[in-house]
Structures are given as structure tokens and as C-alpha cells.
Amino acid sequence: MPNMTSAEKEQLLAELLASINQHKFEPDIAHIEIHGNQVLNKNLVEGLIVESETLEDGVKVRIRVLRGFTLKNPVHFCFGLIPDNGVQRIITDTVIEEGAHARFIANCTFPNAVNVQHLMNATITVEKGASLSYFERHTHGPEGGVTIVPITKVHICEDGRFSTEFELIKGAAGVIELDYAAEVDANATVDMMTRIFGRFSDRIHIREAAHLAGPGSTGVLTSHIALKNSATATIENELVADAPYARGHVDCKEIVQDKARARAIPIVQVNNHLAHVTHEAAIGSVDSKQLETLLSRGLTEDEATDMIIQGLLS
Amino acid sequence: MNLLEIKNLSLFKDGRPILNNLSMDIWAGHVHAIIGPNGAGKSTLANTIMGLSGYRDFEGDILFEGESIAPLSVDERARRGITLLFQEPARFEGLGVSQFILAGAKGASQALAEESLAKVGLTPAKYLTRAVDKTLSGGERKRIELASIWAMKPRLVLMDEPDSGVDIDSVNYIFAIIKELQQAGSTVVLITHSPEVLRHADHAFLICAGTLVDKGEMSRMFDYFNGKCIPCVHVGQPVVDIDAQTLTSA
């Protein structure tokens, strides 16, 4: 929290804690709140271990879901910075041990950002027969002012399942450099989804990649992006199938309005004749048939366009 | 009373007439059918009445309740009470069934979405949480389209091939809602080349090559299907018709 007096910092943290405490989590719901480089609040449940270490500009977090445990409720993470400038670096090492199952929900909030960097470096291991569903929602202020750089490497072991959803619909995106890569072993599954609404001069670069390395592995990479004003986006989806009976699909849809610009680069590669990978990409204005259907119900063009975009990003 | 009057309507595509000096009156409160072979101009006529993109540059006029709607956009026409059931309904990724049904019924409650689904024989609890996307079958999608039209309470519904791509159960629900729309005060225009659909109209227009070649009561119009235009018993025949009052009293 640079450029702040200690009194200002204390007041800000007090406000933040009060805000966090408004969320009435039941005792059996795990939650961790991290502001800047401080863990403000933490509640854990049986089978979940979270250890943290404060860095100069962020936090290093080690997360374990112990072998055979199924966490009944999602684990809530809250990351954020209240001031209008600063850096938050989050380094995480997550292991979902063999046969364990968990759902994580991360809310990242930068409501006043003018010059904020949120740097996430994550490694995730989903061990044999385990599963993790990770949902990350960003809420930004209207000014953009945020640079988001989430870099995530995932290893999904045999019979494991991993799904991730990245959502940034409220507020201006700012600059996003998202890079997710997954290594998928035999009969394991990866499902990555990104939903972003870019506005003003937002710059968005998404790279989602999955290597279907094991026999019977499956992967779906989905990117749904809506852009307006002068926002730009480049979406790179890469799916490589090396093993027999690997199955994959890449789906990239981008709606472009005003002076926004979009580029999609789907790469699909099959190195085994028994594997099968498909892709679809569509970039352009709102689909005319969808638009005319809603117009014929009496919606204005703006109302109809908003409804179609909301649907795409829902 | 005429709800819609089509006056000397001509529309050209690539210099070729698709609609050729077509005139017809659509009486309020009736179920009309517009029949004719493939390529006759039936869908073009529906799209032109609705004012869709590519169908706005025409000669002649279209009057709705006595006023020209030619200058109006699609949504302006819809807000006057005109709507269209598309032959192949659009699919919307992520758009909820409830939101879609209520799109044309601003301020309406969830109860109307449930009622509308029930009208077309779909269980609300099963469908309200779904999206209007490719996971729906053709029949389900068409019935949800009809549910949205029911919720809108339109004055005039143009239905382009309402039975195409649907199974027998769906067809029966479609036929039932045609009747219910009429009973609720809507005027229905069925675009079809199916005798099964024609049975649910009380008056029909036969068009061929963009021209009106016959009009009248249903019984006369079945000749078209029996003869399948070979030889054509309609072209060149004088147009013999009854008026709306006679039809209503009959």
C-alpha cells in the first residue's frame, strides 16, 4: 500500500475487515481473505491445509486438500487491493491429493484501481482420481487501471478432473495477460473457460493450452469475449492430443462492437490417429438472426445486443 | 375489419421479382394461411411484413390498423404488436429460457414464463433453468419460441412453417396454441405448404411466383394440395372470395 500513511492503512484495513465480516460464513465453510501482502482472515476445515508467507509485494500460499477428503462446501478466497495503486503478487502451490475433491471460489476486487498490478503465479496438481473446480471472478472499478497477469500451470494426474472459469464482466478489465496451461494424464479431464467483457481501451490477451498426454484424456477450452469501445483482444487456444482416444474441443466466440478489435488463434494438433480434436471460432458483430428474433419481440437494438452479450458471458 | 393491408407489394432480389404486385387483407381475429409451393415468396412476405434486414426495400405499402408501417424498424413494428415465429429459431448461448420468454413482455413476472411454458406443454421446473441453446431439440426450441410469443400477447403473429422440424407431440401443442392465441385476441398468419397446418386456418391465400393466384375458404384451398399444381387450377382463375363477416357468421 504505497503512498499511504500508517493511519490511512489502518483505517483501510479496518474497513476491509468490517466488509469481510459482513459475509456470514458458517463455521464449516473455509475462507481466506488476502489484501495486498497480508492474510487478513482465515477459516479452515478438516482436510484443508493453507499455509501462507508474506512477501514484500504479496503472499505465497501453499494449499493442500488431503488424500481422500471431499470438502463439502466451496473454499472462498478473496484477493484484492483497495487503494488506487500498488502491486499484489500471489504465488500459490496447490495440491489436491489422491482421491480428494474440492471447489475453490476466488473473488478478486480492485474497486479503486488506477495503477494496480495483480500478478498470480499458480501451480496446481490434481492427483490420481482427485478433482478441483476453480472459479475466479474479478470485479474492477470503472477506470480500468488494473494489470492482471495470472499464470497457471496445472498437472492433472490419471482419472483426475480440473475445471477452471475466469470471469471479468463487471468494471473495466484494464490489461489482462492470462496464461493457463494444463498437462493431462490418462483418462483425466480439463475444462477451461474464460468470460470477459472488454471496454474502453482494455487490452486482453488470453492463452489457454492443454496437452492431452494420456490415453482417454479429454479437454475443452472455451473463450467467450465481448468487446466494445476501443478494446482489443487476442485469444490463443492450443490443444495438442498425443495419446489414443484423447478427445478435445476448442470454442472461441468473440462479439465485437464499435471500434474494438479481436483476433483468435486456435491451434489444434493431433499426433495420434486414434485421437480427435475439433475447434470452432466465431468473431464478429452480434448474430443477425439472434438480434432480429429479439427485435421482433420489441426490444431495441441496444437492449437486444446487451441481452445476447449477457447470455454469451453468463 | 382489416388488421393488416398489403397493397401492391413488389420486392426484387438481384433484379428478379420475389413478390409481384401482391395485395391482400388480413382480417383481425382470424387465422389465415398463406400457402404455395417452395419459392413462391411466402417467407419473403412474412419477412417483409416484419421488416427484417434485406426485406425493407419494396414497392407498394403495408398498412397496420390503417397506418403505413413501411418506415418502421423491426422493433417498432413489434411494439405495435406484430411478431414473427421464425422457421428455424435462433439459438442463444447462455441466455436463460425465462429471460428469453419474457423478452417481449417487459415487467412481467416469472409466473408468466411458467404459464407460457405450460401452454406449450413444457414443464416449467425442467426448462426455466436451461438456456435457449443447442442443447434443446428442434421441437423444444420451437415450443419455447411459441411460449415467448404467448407471453408477448401480440396483435398479429406471423408463423413461418410452424410445423417444420418438430415431432408429432410438438405439432399438437403448436396447433393448440394457434387456437389459444386466436381466442386471446391475436390474429394469426400461418406460412405453410402443409395441409395439416392449413386445417387450422379459417381462410387462406395461395401465392405462386410472388403473385396472389387464389384466396378463399379452406375447403377450396385443399384443391391446391390435391392437385399439387399439376395442372394448376388456380392461375388465371378469377379470385372468388367471401368477406370476413360472412366467414365469421358461417
Coordinates of C-alpha atoms in Angstrom, one line a residue:
Chain A
M1 CA 0.0 0.0 0.0
P2 CA 2.5 2.7 -1.1
N3 CA 1.9 6.4 -0.6
M4 CA -0.3 5.9 2.4
T5 CA 0.3 6.9 6.0
S6 CA 0.1 4.2 8.6
A7 CA -3.1 5.7 9.9
E8 CA -4.7 5.6 6.5
K9 CA -3.5 2.0 6.2
E10 CA -5.0 1.0 9.5
Q11 CA -8.3 2.7 8.6
L12 CA -8.4 1.0 5.2
L13 CA -7.7 -2.4 6.7
A14 CA -10.4 -1.9 9.4
E15 CA -12.9 -1.0 6.7
L16 CA -11.9 -4.1 4.7
L17 CA -12.1 -6.4 7.7
A18 CA -15.6 -4.9 8.5
S19 CA -16.6 -5.6 4.9
I20 CA -15.3 -9.1 5.0
N21 CA -17.0 -9.8 8.3
Q22 CA -20.3 -8.8 6.8
H23 CA -20.2 -12.1 4.9
K24 CA -21.6 -14.5 7.3
F25 CA -19.7 -17.7 6.6
E26 CA -20.8 -20.7 8.5
P27 CA -18.1 -22.4 10.6
D28 CA -17.9 -25.3 8.2
I29 CA -17.1 -23.0 5.2
A30 CA -13.5 -22.4 4.6
H31 CA -12.4 -18.9 3.6
I32 CA -9.2 -16.9 3.2
E33 CA -9.0 -13.2 2.7
I34 CA -5.8 -11.6 1.4
H35 CA -5.4 -7.9 1.0
G36 CA -2.2 -6.7 -0.6
N37 CA 0.5 -8.8 1.2
Q38 CA -1.5 -9.6 4.3
V39 CA -3.7 -12.5 5.1
L40 CA -6.5 -10.7 7.0
N41 CA -8.7 -13.6 7.8
K42 CA -8.7 -17.4 7.6
N43 CA -11.0 -20.2 8.5
L44 CA -10.1 -23.7 7.6
V45 CA -12.0 -27.0 7.7
E46 CA -10.9 -30.6 8.2
G47 CA -8.9 -31.9 5.3
L48 CA -7.7 -28.5 4.1
I49 CA -4.3 -27.0 4.9
V50 CA -3.4 -23.5 3.9
E51 CA 0.0 -22.0 4.8
S52 CA 1.0 -18.5 3.9
E53 CA 4.1 -16.5 3.8
T54 CA 4.2 -12.7 3.4
L55 CA 6.3 -11.3 0.6
E56 CA 7.3 -7.7 0.1
D57 CA 4.6 -7.2 -2.5
G58 CA 2.3 -10.1 -2.0
V59 CA 1.7 -13.5 -0.4
K60 CA 2.9 -17.0 -1.0
V61 CA 0.3 -19.6 -0.3
R62 CA 0.6 -23.4 0.0
I63 CA -2.7 -25.2 -0.3
R64 CA -3.3 -28.9 0.3
V65 CA -6.5 -30.9 0.2
L66 CA -5.6 -34.1 2.0
R67 CA -5.9 -37.5 0.5
G68 CA -9.4 -38.9 0.3
F69 CA -11.1 -35.8 1.7
T70 CA -14.1 -34.3 -0.1
L71 CA -14.7 -30.7 1.0
K72 CA -18.4 -30.4 1.4
N73 CA -18.5 -26.6 0.7
P74 CA -16.5 -24.5 -1.7
V75 CA -13.4 -22.8 -0.3
H76 CA -13.7 -19.0 -0.7
F77 CA -10.7 -16.9 -1.5
C78 CA -10.8 -13.1 -1.5
F79 CA -7.9 -11.2 -3.1
G80 CA -7.8 -7.5 -3.6
L81 CA -6.4 -4.1 -3.2
I82 CA -8.5 -1.2 -2.0
P83 CA -6.0 1.6 -2.8
D84 CA -5.8 3.1 -6.3
N85 CA -2.3 1.9 -6.9
G86 CA 0.1 -0.9 -5.9
V87 CA 1.2 -4.5 -6.6
Q88 CA -0.3 -7.7 -5.4
R89 CA 1.7 -10.8 -6.2
I90 CA 0.1 -14.1 -5.3
I91 CA 2.2 -17.2 -5.6
T92 CA 0.3 -20.4 -4.9
D93 CA 1.1 -24.1 -4.9
T94 CA -2.0 -26.2 -4.7
V95 CA -2.1 -30.0 -4.4
I96 CA -5.4 -31.9 -4.4
E97 CA -4.2 -35.2 -3.1
E98 CA -5.2 -38.6 -4.4
G99 CA -9.0 -39.1 -4.3
A100 CA -9.7 -35.7 -2.8
H101 CA -12.3 -33.3 -4.2
A102 CA -12.6 -29.6 -3.8
R103 CA -14.2 -26.5 -5.2
F104 CA -12.5 -23.1 -4.9
I105 CA -14.1 -19.7 -5.5
A106 CA -11.9 -16.7 -5.8
N107 CA -13.1 -13.2 -5.8
C108 CA -10.6 -10.6 -6.9
T109 CA -11.6 -7.0 -6.2
F110 CA -9.9 -3.8 -7.2
P111 CA -12.6 -1.2 -7.0
N112 CA -10.5 1.9 -7.0
A113 CA -7.6 0.9 -9.3
V114 CA -5.8 3.5 -11.2
N115 CA -2.4 1.7 -11.4
V116 CA -2.7 -1.7 -9.8
Q117 CA -0.9 -4.9 -10.8
H118 CA -2.3 -8.3 -9.7
L119 CA 0.2 -10.9 -10.5
M120 CA -0.7 -14.5 -9.9
N121 CA 1.7 -17.4 -10.3
A122 CA 0.0 -20.7 -9.6
T123 CA 0.9 -24.3 -9.9
I124 CA -1.8 -26.9 -9.3
T125 CA -1.5 -30.6 -9.1
V126 CA -4.6 -32.7 -9.2
E127 CA -3.5 -36.2 -8.1
K128 CA -4.9 -39.5 -9.2
G129 CA -8.7 -39.7 -9.1
A130 CA -8.9 -36.2 -7.5
S131 CA -10.9 -33.2 -8.7
L132 CA -10.7 -29.4 -8.4
S133 CA -13.1 -26.9 -9.7
Y134 CA -11.7 -23.3 -9.6
F135 CA -13.9 -20.3 -10.2
E136 CA -12.2 -16.9 -10.3
R137 CA -14.4 -13.7 -10.5
H138 CA -12.8 -10.3 -11.0
T139 CA -14.6 -7.1 -10.0
H140 CA -12.9 -4.0 -11.2
G141 CA -13.7 -0.3 -10.9
P142 CA -14.9 1.7 -13.9
E143 CA -11.5 3.2 -14.8
G144 CA -9.6 0.0 -15.8
G145 CA -6.3 0.8 -14.2
V146 CA -5.5 -2.9 -13.4
T147 CA -3.0 -5.2 -14.9
I148 CA -3.9 -8.8 -14.4
V149 CA -1.3 -11.4 -15.1
P150 CA -2.5 -14.9 -14.0
I151 CA 0.0 -17.6 -15.0
T152 CA -1.2 -21.1 -14.1
K153 CA 0.3 -24.5 -14.7
V154 CA -1.8 -27.5 -14.0
H155 CA -1.0 -31.2 -13.9
I156 CA -4.0 -33.5 -13.9
C157 CA -3.0 -37.0 -13.0
E158 CA -4.7 -40.2 -14.1
D159 CA -8.5 -40.1 -13.6
G160 CA -8.3 -36.6 -12.3
R161 CA -10.6 -33.7 -13.2
F162 CA -9.9 -30.0 -13.3
S163 CA -12.2 -27.2 -14.3
T164 CA -11.5 -23.5 -14.2
E165 CA -13.6 -20.5 -15.0
F166 CA -12.2 -16.9 -15.2
E167 CA -14.9 -14.2 -15.2
L168 CA -14.4 -10.5 -15.6
I169 CA -17.7 -8.9 -16.6
K170 CA -18.1 -6.0 -14.1
G171 CA -15.9 -3.0 -14.4
A172 CA -13.2 -2.3 -17.0
A173 CA -10.8 -5.1 -17.5
G174 CA -7.7 -3.0 -17.9
V175 CA -4.8 -5.1 -19.1
I176 CA -5.1 -8.9 -18.9
E177 CA -2.3 -11.3 -19.7
L178 CA -3.9 -14.7 -18.9
D179 CA -1.8 -17.8 -19.4
Y180 CA -3.2 -21.2 -18.4
A181 CA -1.5 -24.5 -19.4
A182 CA -2.5 -28.0 -18.5
E183 CA -0.9 -31.4 -18.7
V184 CA -3.5 -34.1 -18.8
D185 CA -2.7 -37.7 -18.0
A186 CA -4.7 -40.9 -18.8
N187 CA -8.5 -40.6 -18.5
A188 CA -8.1 -37.2 -16.9
T189 CA -10.2 -34.2 -17.9
V190 CA -9.5 -30.5 -18.2
D191 CA -12.2 -27.8 -18.8
M192 CA -11.0 -24.2 -19.1
M193 CA -13.4 -21.3 -19.6
T194 CA -12.8 -17.6 -19.9
R195 CA -15.6 -15.0 -19.9
I196 CA -14.5 -11.4 -20.3
F197 CA -16.2 -8.1 -21.2
G198 CA -13.6 -5.6 -22.5
R199 CA -14.5 -2.0 -22.7
F200 CA -12.8 1.4 -23.4
S201 CA -9.1 0.8 -24.1
D202 CA -8.8 -2.6 -22.4
R203 CA -6.2 -4.9 -23.7
I204 CA -6.8 -8.6 -23.3
H205 CA -4.5 -11.5 -24.2
I206 CA -5.7 -15.0 -23.3
R207 CA -3.7 -18.1 -23.8
E208 CA -5.3 -21.4 -22.9
A209 CA -3.4 -24.6 -23.6
A210 CA -3.8 -28.2 -22.9
H211 CA -1.7 -31.2 -23.7
L212 CA -3.7 -34.4 -23.8
A213 CA -0.9 -36.7 -23.0
G214 CA -2.6 -39.7 -21.6
P215 CA -4.9 -42.2 -23.3
G216 CA -8.5 -41.3 -23.0
S217 CA -7.8 -37.8 -21.7
T218 CA -10.2 -35.0 -22.6
G219 CA -10.0 -31.3 -22.8
V220 CA -12.3 -28.4 -23.6
L221 CA -11.0 -24.8 -24.0
T222 CA -13.7 -22.2 -24.1
S223 CA -13.3 -18.4 -24.5
H224 CA -16.3 -16.1 -24.7
I225 CA -15.3 -12.5 -25.1
A226 CA -17.3 -9.3 -25.7
L227 CA -15.6 -6.1 -26.7
K228 CA -16.8 -2.6 -27.2
N229 CA -15.4 0.9 -27.5
S230 CA -11.7 0.6 -28.4
A231 CA -10.9 -2.6 -26.5
T232 CA -8.7 -5.3 -28.1
A233 CA -8.3 -9.0 -27.5
T234 CA -6.1 -11.8 -28.8
I235 CA -7.2 -15.3 -27.9
E236 CA -4.8 -18.2 -28.3
N237 CA -6.3 -21.7 -27.6
E238 CA -3.9 -24.6 -28.1
L239 CA -4.9 -28.2 -27.8
V240 CA -2.5 -30.9 -28.5
A241 CA -3.5 -34.6 -28.5
D242 CA -0.7 -37.1 -28.3
A243 CA -2.5 -40.2 -27.0
P244 CA -5.0 -42.7 -28.3
Y245 CA -8.7 -41.9 -27.6
A246 CA -7.8 -38.4 -26.4
R247 CA -10.7 -36.0 -27.2
G248 CA -10.7 -32.3 -27.2
H249 CA -12.6 -29.2 -28.4
V250 CA -11.8 -25.6 -28.7
D251 CA -14.5 -23.0 -28.7
C252 CA -13.8 -19.3 -29.1
K253 CA -16.5 -16.7 -29.6
E254 CA -16.0 -13.0 -29.6
I255 CA -18.5 -10.3 -30.2
V256 CA -17.1 -7.0 -31.4
Q257 CA -18.8 -3.7 -31.3
D258 CA -17.7 -0.1 -32.0
K259 CA -14.0 0.2 -32.8
A260 CA -13.0 -2.9 -30.8
R261 CA -10.7 -5.4 -32.4
A262 CA -10.4 -9.2 -31.9
R263 CA -8.1 -11.9 -33.0
A264 CA -8.5 -15.7 -32.4
I265 CA -5.7 -18.1 -32.9
P266 CA -6.9 -21.7 -32.4
I267 CA -4.2 -24.3 -32.6
V268 CA -5.3 -27.9 -32.7
Q269 CA -2.8 -30.7 -33.2
V270 CA -3.2 -34.4 -33.2
N271 CA -0.3 -36.7 -33.1
N272 CA -2.1 -40.0 -32.8
H273 CA -4.5 -41.4 -35.3
L274 CA -6.9 -42.5 -32.6
A275 CA -7.3 -39.1 -31.1
H276 CA -9.8 -36.5 -32.2
V277 CA -9.8 -32.7 -31.7
T278 CA -12.2 -30.1 -33.0
H279 CA -12.5 -26.4 -32.9
E280 CA -14.9 -23.6 -33.7
A281 CA -14.2 -19.9 -33.7
A282 CA -16.6 -17.0 -34.4
I283 CA -15.7 -13.4 -34.3
G284 CA -17.9 -10.6 -35.4
S285 CA -20.9 -8.4 -34.5
V286 CA -23.9 -9.8 -32.8
D287 CA -25.5 -12.6 -34.8
S288 CA -28.2 -11.1 -37.0
K289 CA -30.7 -13.9 -36.5
Q290 CA -30.5 -13.7 -32.7
L291 CA -30.7 -9.9 -33.0
E292 CA -33.8 -9.9 -35.2
T293 CA -35.5 -12.5 -33.0
L294 CA -35.3 -10.2 -30.0
L295 CA -36.1 -7.1 -32.1
S296 CA -39.3 -8.9 -33.3
R297 CA -40.2 -9.2 -29.6
G298 CA -40.0 -5.4 -29.3
L299 CA -36.5 -5.0 -27.7
T300 CA -34.5 -2.1 -29.0
E301 CA -31.2 -2.9 -30.8
D302 CA -29.2 -1.9 -27.7
E303 CA -31.4 -3.9 -25.4
A304 CA -31.2 -6.9 -27.7
T305 CA -27.4 -6.6 -28.0
D306 CA -27.0 -6.4 -24.3
M307 CA -29.1 -9.5 -23.7
I308 CA -27.2 -11.5 -26.3
I309 CA -23.8 -10.5 -24.7
Q310 CA -25.1 -11.2 -21.2
G311 CA -26.0 -14.7 -22.4
L312 CA -22.7 -15.3 -24.0
L313 CA -20.9 -14.2 -20.9
S314 CA -23.2 -15.9 -18.4
Chain B
M1 CA -62.1 -5.3 -40.1
N2 CA -58.7 -5.3 -41.7
L3 CA -55.8 -5.5 -39.3
L4 CA -53.2 -5.6 -42.0
E5 CA -53.4 -4.5 -45.6
I6 CA -50.8 -5.4 -48.1
K7 CA -51.1 -3.1 -51.1
N8 CA -49.5 -3.8 -54.5
L9 CA -46.4 -5.2 -52.8
S10 CA -43.4 -5.9 -55.0
L11 CA -39.9 -6.9 -53.8
F12 CA -36.9 -7.6 -56.0
K13 CA -33.8 -9.6 -55.3
D14 CA -31.0 -9.4 -57.9
G15 CA -33.4 -7.8 -60.3
R16 CA -35.8 -10.7 -60.0
P17 CA -39.3 -10.2 -58.6
I18 CA -39.9 -12.3 -55.4
L19 CA -43.1 -10.5 -54.6
N20 CA -45.0 -9.2 -57.6
N21 CA -47.8 -6.6 -57.1
L22 CA -49.2 -8.6 -54.2
S23 CA -52.3 -7.3 -52.4
M24 CA -54.1 -9.0 -49.5
D25 CA -56.2 -8.1 -46.5
I26 CA -55.6 -9.8 -43.1
W27 CA -58.8 -9.7 -41.0
A28 CA -58.5 -9.1 -37.3
G29 CA -59.1 -12.1 -35.1
H30 CA -58.8 -14.8 -37.8
V31 CA -56.3 -17.5 -38.6
H32 CA -55.1 -17.0 -42.1
A33 CA -52.9 -19.3 -44.1
I34 CA -50.6 -18.3 -46.9
I35 CA -49.8 -21.4 -49.0
G36 CA -47.9 -22.1 -52.1
P37 CA -45.0 -24.1 -53.5
N38 CA -41.4 -23.7 -52.4
G39 CA -40.0 -20.4 -53.7
A40 CA -43.4 -18.9 -54.1
G41 CA -42.5 -16.0 -51.8
K42 CA -44.3 -17.0 -48.6
S43 CA -41.3 -16.5 -46.2
T44 CA -40.3 -13.4 -48.1
L45 CA -43.8 -11.9 -47.5
A46 CA -43.5 -12.7 -43.7
N47 CA -40.0 -11.2 -43.5
T48 CA -41.2 -8.1 -45.4
I49 CA -44.2 -7.6 -43.1
M50 CA -41.8 -7.9 -40.1
G51 CA -39.3 -5.5 -41.7
L52 CA -36.3 -7.8 -41.4
S53 CA -32.9 -6.7 -42.9
G54 CA -32.9 -7.3 -46.6
Y55 CA -36.7 -7.0 -46.9
R56 CA -37.2 -3.3 -46.4
D57 CA -36.7 -2.1 -50.0
F58 CA -40.0 -2.7 -51.6
E59 CA -42.7 -1.1 -53.8
G60 CA -46.3 -0.7 -52.6
D61 CA -47.3 -0.4 -49.0
I62 CA -48.1 -2.3 -45.8
L63 CA -50.8 -0.8 -43.5
F64 CA -51.3 -1.9 -39.9
E65 CA -54.5 -0.7 -38.5
G66 CA -54.7 1.7 -41.4
E67 CA -51.2 3.2 -41.0
S68 CA -48.2 2.5 -43.1
I69 CA -45.5 0.6 -41.2
A70 CA -43.1 0.8 -44.1
P71 CA -40.9 3.4 -42.4
L72 CA -40.8 1.5 -39.1
S73 CA -37.9 -0.7 -37.9
V74 CA -38.4 -4.3 -36.7
D75 CA -38.6 -3.4 -33.1
E76 CA -41.0 -0.5 -33.8
R77 CA -43.3 -2.9 -35.6
A78 CA -43.0 -5.4 -32.8
R79 CA -44.0 -2.7 -30.3
R80 CA -47.1 -2.1 -32.4
G81 CA -48.0 -5.7 -31.8
I82 CA -46.5 -7.6 -34.8
T83 CA -44.2 -10.6 -34.3
L84 CA -42.7 -13.5 -36.2
L85 CA -42.2 -17.1 -35.4
F86 CA -39.1 -17.9 -37.4
Q87 CA -39.0 -21.1 -39.4
E88 CA -35.7 -22.1 -37.9
P89 CA -35.5 -20.3 -34.5
A90 CA -32.2 -18.8 -33.4
R91 CA -30.3 -20.4 -30.5
F92 CA -28.7 -18.2 -27.9
E93 CA -25.7 -19.4 -25.9
G94 CA -26.2 -18.8 -22.2
L95 CA -29.5 -16.9 -22.5
G96 CA -31.9 -18.4 -20.0
V97 CA -35.3 -19.7 -21.1
S98 CA -37.1 -17.5 -18.7
Q99 CA -35.3 -14.4 -19.8
F100 CA -36.0 -15.2 -23.4
I101 CA -39.7 -15.9 -22.9
L102 CA -40.1 -12.6 -21.0
A103 CA -38.1 -10.6 -23.5
G104 CA -41.2 -9.3 -25.2
A105 CA -43.2 -8.9 -22.0
K106 CA -41.5 -6.1 -20.1
G107 CA -42.1 -6.0 -16.4
A108 CA -43.8 -9.4 -16.5
S109 CA -43.2 -11.8 -13.6
Q110 CA -41.7 -15.3 -13.6
A111 CA -45.2 -16.6 -13.3
L112 CA -45.9 -15.6 -16.9
A113 CA -42.8 -17.5 -18.0
E114 CA -44.1 -20.6 -16.2
E115 CA -47.6 -20.1 -17.6
S116 CA -46.2 -19.7 -21.2
L117 CA -44.1 -22.9 -20.9
A118 CA -47.1 -24.8 -19.6
K119 CA -49.2 -23.5 -22.6
V120 CA -46.8 -25.2 -25.0
G121 CA -46.6 -28.4 -22.9
L122 CA -43.2 -27.9 -21.4
T123 CA -42.7 -28.5 -17.6
P124 CA -41.5 -25.1 -16.2
A125 CA -39.4 -26.7 -13.5
K126 CA -37.5 -28.6 -16.1
Y127 CA -36.9 -25.8 -18.6
L128 CA -36.7 -22.5 -16.7
T129 CA -33.2 -23.1 -15.6
R130 CA -32.0 -24.1 -19.0
A131 CA -30.5 -21.9 -21.8
V132 CA -32.0 -21.3 -25.2
D133 CA -29.1 -23.1 -26.8
K134 CA -28.2 -26.1 -28.9
T135 CA -28.9 -28.5 -26.1
L136 CA -32.6 -28.1 -26.9
S137 CA -34.2 -30.2 -29.6
G138 CA -35.8 -28.6 -32.6
G139 CA -39.2 -29.2 -31.1
E140 CA -38.3 -27.9 -27.7
R141 CA -36.8 -24.8 -29.3
K142 CA -39.9 -24.1 -31.4
R143 CA -42.2 -24.6 -28.4
I144 CA -40.1 -22.1 -26.4
E145 CA -40.3 -19.7 -29.3
L146 CA -44.1 -20.0 -29.1
A147 CA -44.1 -19.6 -25.4
S148 CA -42.3 -16.3 -25.9
I149 CA -44.9 -15.2 -28.4
W150 CA -47.7 -16.2 -25.9
A151 CA -46.0 -14.1 -23.2
M152 CA -45.8 -11.1 -25.6
K153 CA -49.6 -11.1 -26.3
P154 CA -49.1 -9.8 -29.9
R155 CA -51.8 -8.4 -32.1
L156 CA -50.5 -10.2 -35.2
V157 CA -48.4 -13.3 -35.3
L158 CA -46.7 -14.4 -38.5
M159 CA -45.7 -18.1 -38.2
D160 CA -43.3 -19.3 -40.8
E161 CA -43.6 -23.1 -41.2
P162 CA -44.7 -23.6 -37.6
D163 CA -44.5 -27.4 -38.0
S164 CA -41.1 -27.7 -39.7
G165 CA -38.6 -29.8 -37.9
V166 CA -40.8 -30.8 -35.0
D167 CA -42.2 -34.2 -33.8
I168 CA -45.8 -35.2 -33.6
D169 CA -46.3 -34.2 -29.9
S170 CA -44.8 -30.7 -30.6
V171 CA -47.0 -30.2 -33.6
N172 CA -50.1 -30.9 -31.5
Y173 CA -49.0 -28.2 -29.0
I174 CA -48.4 -25.8 -31.8
F175 CA -51.8 -26.4 -33.2
A176 CA -53.4 -25.9 -29.8
I177 CA -51.6 -22.6 -29.1
I178 CA -52.7 -21.3 -32.5
K179 CA -56.2 -21.7 -31.3
E180 CA -55.5 -20.2 -27.9
L181 CA -53.8 -17.2 -29.5
Q182 CA -56.8 -16.6 -31.6
Q183 CA -59.1 -16.9 -28.6
A184 CA -57.0 -14.5 -26.7
G185 CA -57.5 -11.9 -29.5
S186 CA -54.4 -12.4 -31.7
T187 CA -54.6 -12.6 -35.4
V188 CA -52.5 -15.4 -36.8
V189 CA -50.9 -15.8 -40.3
L190 CA -49.6 -19.3 -41.0
I191 CA -47.0 -19.6 -43.7
T192 CA -47.1 -23.2 -44.8
H193 CA -47.2 -25.8 -47.5
S194 CA -48.6 -28.4 -45.2
P195 CA -52.2 -29.5 -45.5
E196 CA -52.1 -30.4 -41.8
V197 CA -51.3 -26.8 -40.8
L198 CA -53.8 -25.5 -43.3
R199 CA -56.6 -27.3 -41.4
H200 CA -56.0 -24.9 -38.5
A201 CA -56.7 -21.8 -40.6
D202 CA -60.1 -20.4 -41.5
H203 CA -59.1 -18.6 -44.6
A204 CA -56.2 -18.9 -47.0
F205 CA -54.2 -17.2 -49.7
L206 CA -52.5 -19.1 -52.4
I207 CA -49.4 -17.4 -53.9
C208 CA -47.2 -18.6 -56.6
A209 CA -44.2 -16.8 -58.1
G210 CA -44.8 -13.9 -55.8
T211 CA -48.3 -13.4 -57.1
L212 CA -51.7 -14.0 -55.4
V213 CA -53.4 -16.6 -57.5
D214 CA -56.3 -17.5 -55.3
K215 CA -57.9 -16.9 -51.9
G216 CA -60.9 -18.1 -50.1
E217 CA -62.2 -20.6 -47.6
M218 CA -60.2 -23.6 -46.6
S219 CA -62.2 -26.2 -48.5
R220 CA -61.4 -24.6 -51.8
M221 CA -57.7 -24.3 -51.0
F222 CA -57.3 -28.0 -50.4
D223 CA -57.6 -28.4 -54.1
Y224 CA -54.1 -27.0 -54.3
F225 CA -52.7 -29.8 -52.3
N226 CA -54.7 -32.4 -54.1
G227 CA -53.6 -31.2 -57.4
K228 CA -50.1 -30.1 -56.4
C229 CA -50.2 -27.5 -59.2
I230 CA -50.3 -30.2 -61.9
P231 CA -52.3 -29.0 -63.7
C232 CA -52.6 -25.7 -61.9
V233 CA -56.3 -25.0 -61.4
H234 CA -55.7 -21.6 -59.9
V235 CA -53.6 -19.4 -62.2
G236 CA -55.8 -17.3 -64.4
Q237 CA -58.9 -18.1 -62.4
P238 CA -60.9 -15.2 -61.1
V239 CA -60.3 -14.6 -57.5
V240 CA -63.5 -15.5 -55.7
D241 CA -63.7 -14.8 -52.0
I242 CA -66.0 -14.1 -49.2
D243 CA -65.7 -11.3 -46.7
A244 CA -64.7 -11.6 -43.1
Q245 CA -68.2 -11.1 -41.9
T246 CA -69.6 -14.0 -43.9
L247 CA -66.8 -16.2 -42.7
T248 CA -67.4 -15.3 -39.1
S249 CA -71.1 -15.9 -39.3
A250 CA -70.6 -19.2 -41.1

